[in-house]
XYZ file of C-alpha atoms in Angstrom:
780
model
C 135.702 151.587 80.472
C 135.446 152.770 76.775
C 134.522 148.857 74.598
C 136.003 148.134 71.627
C 133.739 150.109 69.202
C 131.863 147.687 67.331
C 134.045 148.331 64.081
C 135.095 151.840 64.939
C 144.639 140.758 107.125
C 147.516 143.453 106.485
C 150.827 142.652 104.304
C 153.238 141.289 106.405
C 157.714 140.814 105.459
C 157.734 137.536 102.914
C 160.300 137.434 100.346
C 160.770 140.661 97.848
C 161.202 139.146 94.357
C 161.452 140.155 90.734
C 163.332 143.393 89.367
C 162.901 144.772 93.959
C 164.138 141.786 94.828
C 167.770 143.115 93.923
C 166.268 146.931 95.217
C 166.058 145.545 98.878
C 168.292 143.698 99.201
C 171.414 145.276 98.393
C 172.307 143.088 95.229
C 171.325 145.856 92.460
C 173.534 148.552 90.511
C 171.469 151.031 90.658
C 171.712 154.717 91.882
C 171.512 155.303 95.206
C 172.192 152.484 96.673
C 172.668 152.031 100.294
C 173.654 149.247 102.212
C 170.724 148.104 105.394
C 174.242 146.375 106.540
C 175.279 146.823 110.169
C 173.344 148.066 113.227
C 171.646 151.941 113.247
C 171.212 153.712 115.944
C 167.517 154.964 116.965
C 166.905 158.878 116.327
C 163.944 160.585 119.599
C 162.366 162.837 117.840
C 160.587 165.238 119.631
C 157.540 165.668 118.361
C 155.253 168.328 117.999
C 151.839 169.557 117.603
C 150.723 173.195 116.222
C 147.806 174.994 115.468
C 147.773 177.610 113.036
C 147.969 180.985 113.553
C 148.068 184.318 111.899
C 150.977 186.445 112.139
C 154.376 185.808 111.683
C 155.927 181.780 111.064
C 156.742 179.962 113.651
C 159.645 177.429 113.069
C 159.351 174.229 115.147
C 161.575 172.120 112.863
C 163.980 169.569 114.951
C 166.406 167.752 113.902
C 168.021 164.212 114.763
C 170.377 162.685 113.390
C 168.939 163.696 109.217
C 165.590 163.664 109.463
C 164.084 166.923 109.758
C 160.553 167.154 110.984
C 158.101 169.497 110.971
C 154.659 170.549 111.619
C 151.606 172.291 110.186
C 147.590 171.247 110.874
C 145.243 171.157 107.358
C 142.449 169.329 107.105
C 142.863 167.024 104.795
C 139.984 166.728 103.285
C 138.615 170.733 102.844
C 140.933 171.438 100.095
C 141.067 171.700 96.494
C 142.735 168.572 94.272
C 144.710 171.616 92.665
C 145.429 174.294 94.758
C 149.048 174.692 96.722
C 149.209 173.792 100.026
C 152.444 175.746 100.846
C 153.829 175.994 104.260
C 151.354 178.367 106.615
C 151.912 180.215 109.835
C 152.043 177.946 113.036
C 152.160 178.619 116.432
C 153.809 176.028 118.617
C 151.084 174.937 121.721
C 151.779 172.076 122.977
C 154.428 169.149 123.273
C 153.880 166.138 122.951
C 156.338 162.757 124.515
C 159.236 162.102 122.989
C 159.032 159.282 119.731
C 161.674 156.363 118.597
C 162.417 156.289 114.686
C 165.029 154.379 113.074
C 165.982 154.224 109.376
C 163.356 151.183 108.876
C 163.342 149.003 105.611
C 163.251 149.471 101.935
C 160.749 145.475 102.349
C 157.870 145.164 101.941
C 156.724 148.582 100.767
C 154.175 150.285 102.115
C 153.535 150.371 105.704
C 154.127 147.793 107.785
C 154.635 146.254 111.013
C 157.697 144.892 112.344
C 158.878 144.305 115.860
C 160.477 147.862 116.647
C 157.400 150.218 115.306
C 155.112 151.190 111.788
C 157.592 150.876 109.039
C 156.951 153.521 105.670
C 158.446 152.936 102.886
C 158.128 154.324 99.400
C 159.983 153.841 95.991
C 160.249 156.790 93.963
C 163.587 156.256 91.583
C 164.014 160.263 90.523
C 163.372 161.885 94.617
C 165.041 163.886 95.703
C 163.223 164.424 98.752
C 160.448 162.742 100.500
C 158.194 163.638 103.546
C 156.455 161.480 104.930
C 153.406 162.926 106.402
C 150.958 161.859 109.419
C 147.740 163.081 111.069
C 147.412 161.486 114.459
C 143.270 162.399 114.647
C 141.480 163.142 118.018
C 138.499 163.627 116.165
C 134.089 163.477 116.358
C 133.649 162.879 112.667
C 135.861 162.672 109.147
C 136.349 166.142 109.318
C 137.565 167.548 111.855
C 141.138 167.194 112.356
C 142.859 168.580 115.951
C 145.561 166.692 115.503
C 147.504 168.497 112.712
C 149.353 166.876 110.375
C 153.462 165.468 111.853
C 156.058 165.437 108.944
C 159.348 164.180 108.768
C 161.978 164.907 106.139
C 163.949 161.055 104.869
C 166.613 161.958 104.760
C 168.967 160.089 101.995
C 171.464 159.151 103.773
C 170.011 157.204 106.470
C 166.662 156.891 104.566
C 166.999 155.490 101.158
C 168.084 152.260 99.889
C 167.846 152.283 96.366
C 165.115 153.840 95.373
C 162.857 153.044 98.287
C 162.452 155.785 101.322
C 161.551 154.189 104.464
C 161.879 154.839 108.461
C 160.492 152.580 110.946
C 158.116 154.477 113.883
C 157.810 153.451 117.739
C 154.957 153.867 118.930
C 153.050 155.240 116.439
C 149.044 153.950 116.789
C 148.446 151.008 115.715
C 145.333 152.073 113.817
C 143.612 155.382 112.700
C 146.100 157.307 111.694
C 146.102 159.189 107.993
C 149.387 159.812 105.786
C 150.839 160.852 102.785
C 154.427 161.540 101.597
C 155.442 165.438 100.031
C 158.204 164.522 96.848
C 160.647 166.683 95.461
C 162.641 166.437 92.610
C 163.134 167.804 88.991
C 160.622 170.369 87.186
C 161.295 169.250 83.949
C 157.997 168.780 82.202
C 160.122 168.343 79.062
C 161.861 164.809 80.409
C 159.361 163.693 82.429
C 158.757 164.790 85.399
C 155.470 165.550 87.357
C 157.408 166.916 91.041
C 155.235 169.119 93.397
C 155.576 168.832 96.795
C 152.935 171.022 97.561
C 150.643 167.805 97.508
C 150.762 165.389 99.521
C 150.055 162.139 97.879
C 148.620 159.326 98.526
C 152.017 155.631 98.969
C 150.917 153.251 95.765
C 151.110 150.793 97.760
C 148.613 151.830 100.873
C 145.413 148.679 101.944
C 143.338 151.609 102.831
C 142.405 155.316 101.518
C 140.205 157.647 103.615
C 138.120 160.662 101.687
C 135.086 161.243 101.876
C 132.459 158.774 104.303
C 129.341 159.394 101.672
C 129.128 158.477 98.102
C 128.968 161.382 95.867
C 128.241 164.589 99.062
C 128.528 166.763 96.993
C 129.893 169.276 99.554
C 132.874 166.975 100.500
C 133.589 166.810 96.698
C 137.904 168.794 96.817
C 138.496 166.085 99.896
C 141.956 164.882 99.976
C 142.753 161.239 99.924
C 145.126 160.019 101.718
C 146.479 156.337 102.923
C 145.736 154.771 106.511
C 146.180 151.329 107.712
C 144.468 148.887 110.586
C 147.030 146.842 112.703
C 144.512 146.345 115.806
C 141.434 144.414 114.464
C 141.284 140.771 114.677
C 141.945 138.929 111.701
C 139.025 138.089 109.647
C 137.603 135.306 110.568
C 136.282 133.275 107.427
C 135.005 130.407 109.554
C 135.414 126.265 109.630
C 133.898 125.279 106.446
C 135.021 128.134 104.872
C 135.221 126.041 101.170
C 135.700 128.416 97.121
C 133.977 127.264 95.218
C 136.527 126.509 92.119
C 133.713 126.369 89.831
C 135.014 125.431 86.500
C 135.998 127.946 83.793
C 133.169 126.019 81.568
C 130.599 125.827 84.075
C 130.423 130.027 84.451
C 127.969 131.582 83.816
C 128.754 135.204 84.713
C 126.737 138.612 85.789
C 128.183 141.814 85.737
C 127.225 144.541 88.254
C 127.547 147.669 89.706
C 128.214 146.888 93.664
C 126.273 150.116 94.677
C 123.916 150.011 91.789
C 122.357 146.302 92.492
C 120.778 147.792 95.462
C 120.578 151.316 96.069
C 117.282 152.375 94.241
C 115.006 152.862 97.274
C 113.466 149.737 95.494
C 115.767 147.201 97.203
C 113.798 147.500 100.329
C 116.968 147.671 101.572
C 117.635 149.735 105.325
C 118.861 153.348 104.362
C 121.806 152.438 105.988
C 123.116 149.384 103.754
C 121.391 150.636 100.348
C 124.937 150.749 97.482
C 127.444 149.241 99.914
C 128.784 145.507 100.169
C 126.160 144.708 102.651
C 123.759 145.606 100.302
C 124.740 142.383 97.616
C 124.250 139.772 101.097
C 120.518 140.624 101.081
C 120.417 140.026 97.029
C 122.163 136.706 97.015
C 118.847 135.077 96.624
C 118.220 137.395 93.746
C 121.380 136.089 92.035
C 120.873 132.049 92.850
C 117.494 132.479 91.910
C 118.518 133.382 88.504
C 120.656 131.138 88.460
C 124.062 132.910 87.813
C 127.157 131.083 89.489
C 130.496 134.160 89.293
C 128.912 137.915 89.542
C 132.032 140.171 87.676
C 131.321 143.708 89.589
C 132.813 146.663 88.005
C 135.316 148.478 89.526
C 135.630 148.180 93.486
C 139.517 149.828 93.916
C 139.750 153.700 95.682
C 137.759 155.708 93.209
C 136.792 159.629 93.490
C 133.548 159.192 92.428
C 133.872 163.538 92.046
C 136.359 163.356 90.007
C 133.922 165.425 86.784
C 133.377 167.568 89.511
C 136.927 169.228 90.207
C 136.817 172.621 87.721
C 134.454 173.821 85.251
C 133.988 171.179 82.265
C 130.185 170.292 80.079
C 130.630 167.623 82.324
C 130.723 168.822 85.595
C 127.247 167.813 86.067
C 127.598 163.495 86.451
C 129.107 161.279 89.041
C 131.356 159.231 88.072
C 129.655 155.495 88.570
C 130.827 152.845 87.330
C 134.506 153.642 88.944
C 137.438 153.693 85.529
C 139.129 155.739 87.032
C 141.673 153.869 90.241
C 143.083 156.855 93.069
C 144.617 153.261 95.016
C 145.115 150.041 93.665
C 145.342 148.199 96.537
C 142.197 149.390 99.049
C 138.341 148.717 98.645
C 135.859 151.979 97.434
C 135.780 153.255 101.233
C 132.760 154.414 100.473
C 130.633 151.096 99.460
C 130.445 150.255 103.254
C 127.628 151.300 105.396
C 126.532 153.408 106.941
C 129.896 155.994 106.388
C 131.885 152.975 107.470
C 134.741 154.558 106.048
C 138.912 151.939 104.758
C 138.694 150.058 107.196
C 135.053 148.482 107.536
C 134.718 149.024 103.556
C 137.981 146.015 104.027
C 135.368 144.186 106.275
C 132.881 144.615 104.219
C 133.652 142.771 101.713
C 135.585 140.226 102.561
C 131.329 139.595 104.665
C 130.853 139.584 100.972
C 133.023 137.351 99.141
C 132.609 134.835 102.154
C 128.603 135.055 101.150
C 128.431 135.019 97.786
C 130.932 131.335 98.748
C 129.139 130.060 100.662
C 125.502 130.303 97.573
C 129.119 129.028 95.107
C 128.899 132.268 93.753
C 132.602 132.880 92.715
C 134.159 136.708 92.742
C 135.849 138.151 89.591
C 137.417 141.595 89.536
C 136.977 144.075 87.458
C 140.660 145.618 87.073
C 142.142 148.993 85.308
C 145.549 148.272 86.026
C 145.557 150.830 82.536
C 145.828 154.315 83.327
C 144.640 156.694 87.163
C 142.489 158.585 87.398
C 145.748 161.343 87.342
C 144.235 162.835 84.858
C 145.993 164.644 81.620
C 149.058 167.373 81.545
C 146.187 170.242 81.345
C 144.019 169.066 83.422
C 146.489 167.319 86.120
C 144.412 165.467 89.307
C 147.523 164.228 91.112
C 146.672 162.454 94.129
C 149.416 159.465 94.030
C 151.968 158.283 91.116
C 152.352 160.659 88.738
C 153.978 162.967 91.532
C 155.835 160.776 93.218
C 157.727 158.689 89.851
C 155.532 160.435 85.895
C 159.201 158.727 84.505
C 158.072 155.691 85.766
C 154.493 155.156 86.406
C 153.508 156.188 82.936
C 154.119 155.929 79.505
C 156.093 159.087 78.174
C 156.314 159.998 74.895
C 160.637 161.401 73.406
C 158.964 164.840 74.892
C 158.629 163.367 77.871
C 154.386 163.964 77.130
C 152.257 160.952 78.492
C 151.218 158.785 75.962
C 147.419 158.158 76.114
C 146.416 154.731 74.640
C 143.326 154.167 77.323
C 141.400 157.714 75.994
C 141.863 159.330 79.610
C 144.449 161.179 79.374
C 147.136 158.466 81.164
C 148.824 155.376 80.634
C 150.176 152.958 82.741
C 153.744 151.901 82.387
C 152.977 148.094 83.100
C 156.094 147.156 81.415
C 158.092 149.000 83.586
C 159.501 146.582 86.034
C 158.478 147.938 88.703
C 154.414 149.443 86.989
C 154.710 145.437 86.745
C 155.654 144.782 90.190
C 153.119 147.043 91.497
C 150.274 145.100 89.948
C 151.824 141.542 90.539
C 151.555 142.416 94.397
C 147.687 143.752 94.047
C 146.671 141.171 92.327
C 148.344 138.707 95.247
C 146.606 141.287 97.498
C 143.412 140.463 96.532
C 143.570 137.169 95.989
C 145.501 135.750 100.116
C 143.051 139.049 101.497
C 140.550 138.572 100.435
C 139.599 135.546 98.555
C 138.458 136.704 95.265
C 138.554 133.753 91.961
C 139.622 135.931 89.253
C 140.366 139.418 87.599
C 138.652 140.393 84.690
C 141.305 143.246 83.584
C 140.389 146.117 81.465
C 141.763 147.051 78.370
C 143.980 145.049 78.638
C 145.904 145.403 75.445
C 147.492 148.279 77.134
C 149.016 145.632 79.056
C 150.716 143.745 75.914
C 152.221 147.456 75.422
C 156.371 148.407 76.257
C 158.009 151.028 78.325
C 156.951 153.176 74.914
C 153.647 151.878 73.598
C 155.039 149.623 71.454
C 153.082 146.453 71.243
C 155.149 143.551 72.760
C 154.566 139.707 70.825
C 155.298 138.580 74.728
C 154.457 141.628 77.606
C 156.729 140.670 80.328
C 153.245 141.522 82.351
C 150.997 139.101 80.628
C 153.869 136.302 81.341
C 154.079 136.950 84.905
C 150.569 137.067 85.797
C 149.254 133.333 83.332
C 152.726 131.938 85.540
C 152.228 133.590 88.944
C 151.479 131.007 91.974
C 149.907 132.269 93.889
C 146.849 133.595 90.423
C 147.943 130.619 89.628
C 143.652 129.285 90.375
C 142.292 132.307 89.511
C 140.089 133.454 85.921
C 142.438 136.124 83.833
C 140.219 137.665 81.377
C 140.972 140.150 78.931
C 139.299 142.750 77.496
C 141.420 142.348 73.784
C 141.896 146.057 72.905
C 142.290 149.371 73.666
C 141.872 153.022 72.582
C 144.960 153.378 70.402
C 143.978 150.790 68.321
C 145.277 147.500 69.990
C 142.312 144.978 69.029
C 143.448 141.341 69.890
C 139.889 139.290 69.664
C 141.588 136.024 68.881
C 145.018 136.595 69.459
C 145.756 138.105 73.237
C 149.161 137.141 74.563
C 147.469 133.860 76.717
C 149.818 131.510 77.181
C 147.247 128.762 77.570
C 145.618 129.999 79.772
C 144.076 134.011 79.906
C 140.878 134.059 78.457
C 139.003 136.889 76.544
C 136.139 138.944 76.266
C 135.155 137.843 72.419
C 133.684 141.282 70.882
C 134.163 139.241 67.601
C 131.084 137.412 69.466
C 129.307 139.952 70.158
C 129.072 141.373 66.795
C 127.818 138.870 64.808
C 125.608 137.589 66.980
C 124.264 141.121 66.864
C 124.137 141.583 63.112
C 121.909 138.211 62.923
C 119.553 138.243 65.029
C 118.826 142.363 63.892
C 118.488 140.153 60.225
C 121.291 141.091 58.494
C 121.720 139.702 55.861
C 124.927 137.329 54.373
C 126.179 136.805 58.878
C 124.351 133.243 59.310
C 128.273 132.114 59.250
C 129.660 134.376 61.336
C 127.257 133.172 63.309
C 127.097 129.413 62.822
C 130.713 129.634 64.867
C 130.626 132.447 66.905
C 127.769 129.584 69.516
C 129.596 126.758 68.276
C 132.769 128.533 70.183
C 134.388 130.788 67.682
C 137.201 128.117 67.233
C 139.012 130.613 64.571
C 139.633 132.782 67.351
C 140.842 130.703 70.093
C 141.636 127.012 68.502
C 145.440 127.535 68.431
C 147.508 125.527 70.998
C 145.725 124.315 74.310
C 143.202 127.156 74.570
C 139.365 125.872 75.047
C 136.492 127.568 73.806
C 135.682 128.944 77.594
C 138.175 131.143 77.106
C 136.328 133.028 74.441
C 133.604 134.974 77.432
C 130.525 135.234 75.744
C 128.715 138.579 75.674
C 126.136 140.008 73.747
C 125.821 143.156 75.880
C 128.087 144.551 78.928
C 128.696 147.937 81.354
C 129.560 150.047 78.091
C 127.181 150.462 75.337
C 122.903 150.011 74.878
C 121.371 147.138 77.845
C 119.600 144.671 76.438
C 116.207 146.070 75.622
C 117.830 149.728 74.789
C 119.429 147.773 71.884
C 116.255 145.896 70.397
C 114.386 150.122 70.970
C 116.640 152.340 69.828
C 119.268 153.311 66.122
C 120.497 155.628 67.683
C 122.400 157.024 70.641
C 120.938 159.071 73.231
C 123.525 160.915 75.205
C 121.798 164.450 75.159
C 122.075 164.123 78.898
C 126.418 163.320 79.272
C 126.506 166.961 78.130
C 128.723 165.780 75.571
C 126.812 166.813 72.599
C 125.857 163.432 71.769
C 130.165 163.156 71.116
C 130.504 160.242 73.477
C 129.900 156.296 73.445
C 129.920 154.353 70.322
C 128.209 155.028 67.004
C 128.347 151.362 65.540
C 125.330 149.714 67.781
C 124.241 147.101 65.537
C 121.121 147.281 67.272
C 117.559 148.255 65.950
C 113.850 149.815 67.553
C 112.103 147.070 65.919
C 110.209 150.411 63.987
C 110.073 153.081 66.245
C 112.679 154.861 67.853
C 112.268 154.483 72.083
C 109.826 153.321 73.934
C 106.017 153.141 72.725
C 102.806 151.594 73.382
C 101.830 149.708 69.984
C 101.204 146.357 70.906
C 102.925 144.728 67.964
C 106.603 146.300 68.492
C 107.030 145.224 72.445
C 105.686 142.324 71.176
C 109.114 141.844 68.580
C 111.426 142.899 71.605
C 110.373 141.440 73.801
C 110.872 137.745 71.017
C 115.086 139.304 70.375
C 115.327 139.911 73.903
C 114.655 136.598 74.159
C 116.846 135.208 71.290
C 119.583 137.748 71.615
C 119.440 135.168 75.503
C 119.212 132.316 74.392
C 121.604 132.189 72.134
C 123.789 133.214 74.988
C 123.157 130.736 76.461
C 123.113 127.521 73.797
C 126.703 129.380 72.620
C 129.936 126.683 73.899
C 131.663 129.387 75.834
C 131.396 131.259 78.916
C 128.374 133.250 78.714
C 128.516 136.919 80.889
C 125.397 138.998 80.960
C 124.350 142.123 82.303
C 122.764 143.609 85.868
C 119.704 144.811 84.593
C 118.873 142.070 81.910
C 117.234 140.048 83.415
C 114.279 142.027 83.612
C 114.403 144.686 80.604
C 116.239 147.204 81.748
C 116.278 150.920 80.222
C 118.655 153.145 79.956
C 116.852 155.513 77.448
C 118.345 155.114 74.467
C 122.408 156.091 76.597
C 125.296 154.416 75.069
C 127.552 155.527 77.983
C 125.913 156.440 81.404
C 129.450 156.122 83.093
C 128.063 159.822 84.747
C 125.033 158.979 86.427
C 124.504 158.092 89.499
C 120.641 157.941 89.549
C 118.180 155.356 87.892
C 119.681 155.312 84.652
C 121.862 153.112 85.600
C 119.838 151.677 89.718
C 118.741 148.034 89.964
C 115.834 149.104 89.830
C 113.770 146.194 91.705
C 109.695 146.540 91.530
C 110.398 146.187 87.963
C 112.109 143.141 87.960
C 108.694 142.260 90.359
C 106.591 143.379 88.015
C 108.194 140.715 85.529
C 108.407 137.735 87.627
C 106.503 136.140 85.523
C 107.348 136.282 82.138
C 111.025 138.028 81.099
C 112.669 137.184 83.998
C 111.459 133.118 84.338
C 112.491 133.141 80.729
C 116.019 134.190 81.254
C 116.734 132.384 84.724
C 115.016 128.984 82.480
C 117.106 129.966 80.100
C 120.836 129.418 82.715
C 118.912 127.199 84.671
C 119.013 125.023 81.268
C 122.411 125.255 80.127
C 123.474 124.165 83.503
C 121.586 120.665 83.365
C 122.804 119.697 79.950
C 126.423 119.526 79.385
C 126.026 119.532 75.405
C 126.617 123.214 75.555
C 129.859 123.240 77.721
C 132.094 121.207 76.104
C 135.402 121.045 77.267
C 136.665 120.770 74.070
C 135.523 121.680 70.376
C 133.688 120.911 68.865
C 133.558 117.928 65.931
C 131.677 116.650 63.262
C 130.486 114.173 65.521
C 129.284 116.096 68.040
C 127.171 118.960 66.203
C 125.059 118.991 62.607
C 124.477 121.828 60.350
C 121.317 121.241 58.833
C 122.406 123.370 55.947
C 123.042 123.002 52.131
C 122.610 127.002 51.639
C 125.892 128.857 53.482
C 126.776 130.511 50.480
C 122.571 132.461 50.166
C 123.974 136.138 50.693
C 119.871 135.699 51.577
C 119.530 132.907 53.991
C 118.929 134.685 57.033
C 118.031 131.713 58.969
C 120.078 128.566 61.282
C 119.794 125.607 62.305
C 121.689 122.571 63.748
C 121.230 119.567 66.037
C 123.730 119.253 69.219
C 124.753 115.435 69.302
C 124.286 113.837 73.427
C 126.311 110.291 73.769
C 123.642 108.656 75.339
C 120.584 110.619 72.408
C 119.313 113.014 74.214
C 120.225 115.802 71.476
C 119.036 119.388 71.135
C 117.801 120.433 67.709
C 118.329 124.445 68.161
C 116.738 127.084 64.941
C 116.712 130.712 64.382
C 115.012 132.335 62.028
C 115.878 135.485 61.942
C 113.736 136.502 58.654
C 110.713 138.598 58.551
C 108.746 136.051 57.506
C 107.315 132.405 59.014
C 109.270 129.323 58.187
C 108.052 125.906 57.960
C 111.171 123.858 58.825
C 111.668 120.684 57.938
C 113.036 118.090 61.424
C 115.842 115.987 61.606
C 115.267 112.366 63.422
C 115.805 112.295 66.658
C 117.487 109.604 67.878
C 116.183 105.712 68.033
C 113.502 105.103 70.114
C 113.029 109.009 71.143
C 111.399 111.839 70.282
C 111.035 116.187 69.754
C 109.845 117.659 72.733
C 109.489 121.762 72.130
C 111.607 123.185 75.535
C 111.792 126.866 73.804
C 109.906 128.713 71.756
C 110.016 132.284 71.550
C 107.404 133.401 70.337
C 104.750 131.613 72.756
C 103.688 134.066 75.093
C 105.067 133.288 79.007
C 104.948 130.834 79.961
C 104.677 128.597 77.314
C 107.844 130.423 75.998
C 110.530 127.928 77.773
C 108.576 124.307 79.007
C 112.179 122.565 80.827
C 110.818 119.633 80.356
C 109.832 120.563 77.026
C 106.342 120.063 75.306
C 105.730 116.552 73.109
C 103.319 116.037 70.393
C 106.571 117.956 68.162
C 105.381 116.502 64.559
C 107.917 115.881 61.196
C 107.850 119.400 60.432
C 108.145 123.678 62.171
C 106.998 126.739 61.699
C 108.924 129.217 62.432
C 107.372 132.652 63.247
C 108.749 136.107 62.070
C 112.398 136.930 64.109
C 112.193 134.142 66.428
C 114.089 130.775 67.374
C 112.864 127.469 68.957
C 114.750 124.616 70.703
C 113.529 120.743 71.140
C 115.034 117.568 72.799
C 115.220 114.548 72.154
C 113.333 112.051 75.498
C 112.132 108.749 75.672
């Protein structure tokens, strides 16, 4: 998601919880609540199938005990999202065997398998009518629906409990059924309602979502999305010896990556059927192990519409949303990350295979989750697929005139601290932990989760507290991106209950400024590399609650950070108006690519300086996919819409830089893992660090040196020279009977720039080159 500007098995029924419990148990005083007590008679509904015909409309409706059923025939994948879906002319062709239905139950929401059939339940407080739409396809391809659409209008007297509409159908297939809802209600936009019964909506609690099968398939860019389910497949086999990695937060090294971009490029060498898929990630686990990271943070893998930018003519209609920050559904894995166009059920299985394989390699899986907005855009250009048409007034923040509030920068803001929406988010998180065994979550624009239903900031947001205290989520890493597009910047002050970690945006800014040579930044740099105690030394918070990063998915790549002074986003189609303007970058003397050997050498040195600083800093380090070989986006600092080499991991470039750039990056990570001195549980005491500095107030000083002390005597000396000239430094005396060994000097060529065992013979002084850094270790 756009960052804060740099200063600019299927779910089964369980007991309901919190707010929804009172609805489901019939104890709450809510409008329209009816009791579930008593015996309900089953209803015999003869389902009529039809196919479209020209001429006048034939009535196919039949009513059985208050439930109205009609049938239509529609290609669920070929209609434009904004198209009005009116009933069309149909001709009854055949009458199928009758089904039995019953009123069903209000819990759990979504689709569930119960003793007497398949239960459907959906929340809508303000709806006046709800119709369940079913597609029973007998199709040769995803775009051919021969069975037609069956529509069951739910009777509010029989099929509604509180604010939940529900029905149970016997003899319905246990898989491969597509379903959605038509929902009607007030048309008063001034009161916040956006009902439109012409649109078939995705169930917010759908565990699987069906749409187009192939990522970026332009021929299907107007695809419809519908929920589906699979009760036929056997439970996933996690294996007898399977176990969760359970890596301590202080020991994490996080690798932010995009599932598709990681293996989509032809240079990955993978079969076309698995390139860009969950299975593709499995094939490249050896690379992750060689690099040394032990956690992957996956850009959004919830179902999203990558072709949303192409629904209508606009300056961005040439782009494909490859980052995924535009959620359709919070429970379903992205179906187009399945191999070979396998669809949602296969996507679910293959995602689990990926998690299992990563866990077997002792790599944790953290999901980047987007609970701050959805794909449904704004009111001028609405894209109604689910929440907007189900109950806009509940699911989104509105002003006093019923208009959408926009703290996300994407047209809408999810009403996160509304009790119903809060429960949806908690249910979603629990689902990913229990069903898919993920290890944690990074919450995009998490400051929005700290806003009340009117958008005002809350001191103790109920949702943030509930996530921190939830029993199912207790083993998970929970990481906030502590800002939003409405200016709520909470770095260091995010409500945390001593559990929440934060993306440390101040670390990013201060480290960038110092390494590139800005005056007056030495003190801030020292604070950041020593754990940002100014931000996190509160109550029981620890250094690892700060997630340190120099580079993330949006903004410059590491190579671009040292190659461009300005963003170059022309390819995005917005006239260069998108993306952040304050990048704290330095091109080292030339804008963009160059053959100048001195500039290239300086850029290489600067990239190593950034990476070394990151790996020796107290706190949790995070790096971006591709930085280990020096990936460039050619100055594009907002590349979300490019499904191309701009974002793809380029494996041939990795091979070309394996012996120098990659080697340094991998060994720096390995060195961190091998030395607990960089991974303190608590903030550093005066006995654990010595600053070799008596010049803190000198605005022009761009040199910092310090020693980290080890109880066993294996001290580490670090020095960073951001001046444009050599500095001859007097080294501190090493511990008794030990000598200084040079481990890192970023000014040296590979392999001398980083020698894990160290190089002896270091004297009492060391000449440190311009824009370079050194690491010395005290050894016998």
